[in-house]
Amino acid sequence: MVLSLLVLVLSLGVDRVVGDPRTRLHPVALIGQFIGWWGRPALYPRWVQRGAGVIFWFITVTLFSAPFFLAAAYAPWILLLITGPFLLKSCFALRSLEEHALAVTQASSPDLGREQVRMLVSRDTRDLTDEQVLSAAYESVAENLTDSIIAPLLYFVLSGLGGAAVYRAANTMDAMLGYRDERLRLGWWPARMDDILSYVPARVTGFLLIIYFLCTGRLRPALAVFRRDRHLRPGWNGGIPMSLIAGGTGVVFEKPGQYRIGDGQRSLREAGPEIIRAVQGTTLLFVGLVICGSVLLNLISNV
């Protein structure tokens, strides 16, 4: 238990110091290349695409997670203490989310801002206003509080490095294939599995955000928007962190023609730093609760 807690805490330090190096050798980049190889609908007749999506989902998860399971099972504790934080860090991203949002916010022109935000979202950004560009960026930050931070860390707490790796592979496949276009049949299983694996983490994230906004004095507006708008975002999970963060920071998240979440009391340019602080604070709150819970369980077991 102590080793796992040390790996968890040290991984946050690795994220803060190293971030996500831009290299094709990053584990997620490698698995992304593999998904890009098999995840082309043109490779398969239409009638086998759903089955191919299922088969390659299991192959991809196995290839990505096997080294993590093996390291956790067989590496000496001192080696795991050194390498574990880096392995876990490869399964989540906090600093890179902040950096992408900052790049959009600090863009020197609207066109550059639209170009930067295309790295974060799949929507057409050509006709977005400045506020809608910022919305796309900070929506990604809010939604990825679950997908890129809390969920992989929660699976690490529950099932070790292998669990975090399984989730990271599943979420990456959904990000690349889970769209209602020519990838629909091939990506249906990755999309459904991501929904299922994210179901509990999204609600844990919501609980953590409620605690966070209770501490900051913004619980009432956060809950008001959550109750009213959380179902406007398609899917089971994304609307939970997005609505709570929109209400808690007083902004509007808008995807033109799709949804408008929040009341818009403040602009996203003004409230952006507060959104980042909410993500950081929620992450630290999760780690703190895990540590306190582990200590309490240890005390109870020794009574």
Short mmCIF file of N, CA, C and O in Angstrom, two decimals, residues 44 205 282 293:
data_model
loop_
_atom_site.label_atom_id
_atom_site.label_comp_id
_atom_site.label_asym_id
_atom_site.label_seq_id
_atom_site.Cartn_x
_atom_site.Cartn_y
_atom_site.Cartn_z
N TYR A 44 -11.82 -2.94 -44.14
CA TYR A 44 -12.73 -4.05 -43.86
C TYR A 44 -14.02 -3.90 -44.66
O TYR A 44 -14.52 -2.79 -44.86
N THR A 205 -15.63 12.04 -10.08
CA THR A 205 -15.19 13.40 -10.42
C THR A 205 -16.24 14.41 -10.02
O THR A 205 -15.92 15.48 -9.46
N THR A 282 -9.13 19.66 -7.78
CA THR A 282 -9.85 18.39 -7.74
C THR A 282 -8.90 17.21 -7.78
O THR A 282 -9.10 16.20 -7.09
N GLY A 293 -7.79 7.88 3.15
CA GLY A 293 -8.53 6.62 3.21
C GLY A 293 -7.62 5.43 3.45
O GLY A 293 -7.96 4.51 4.21
#
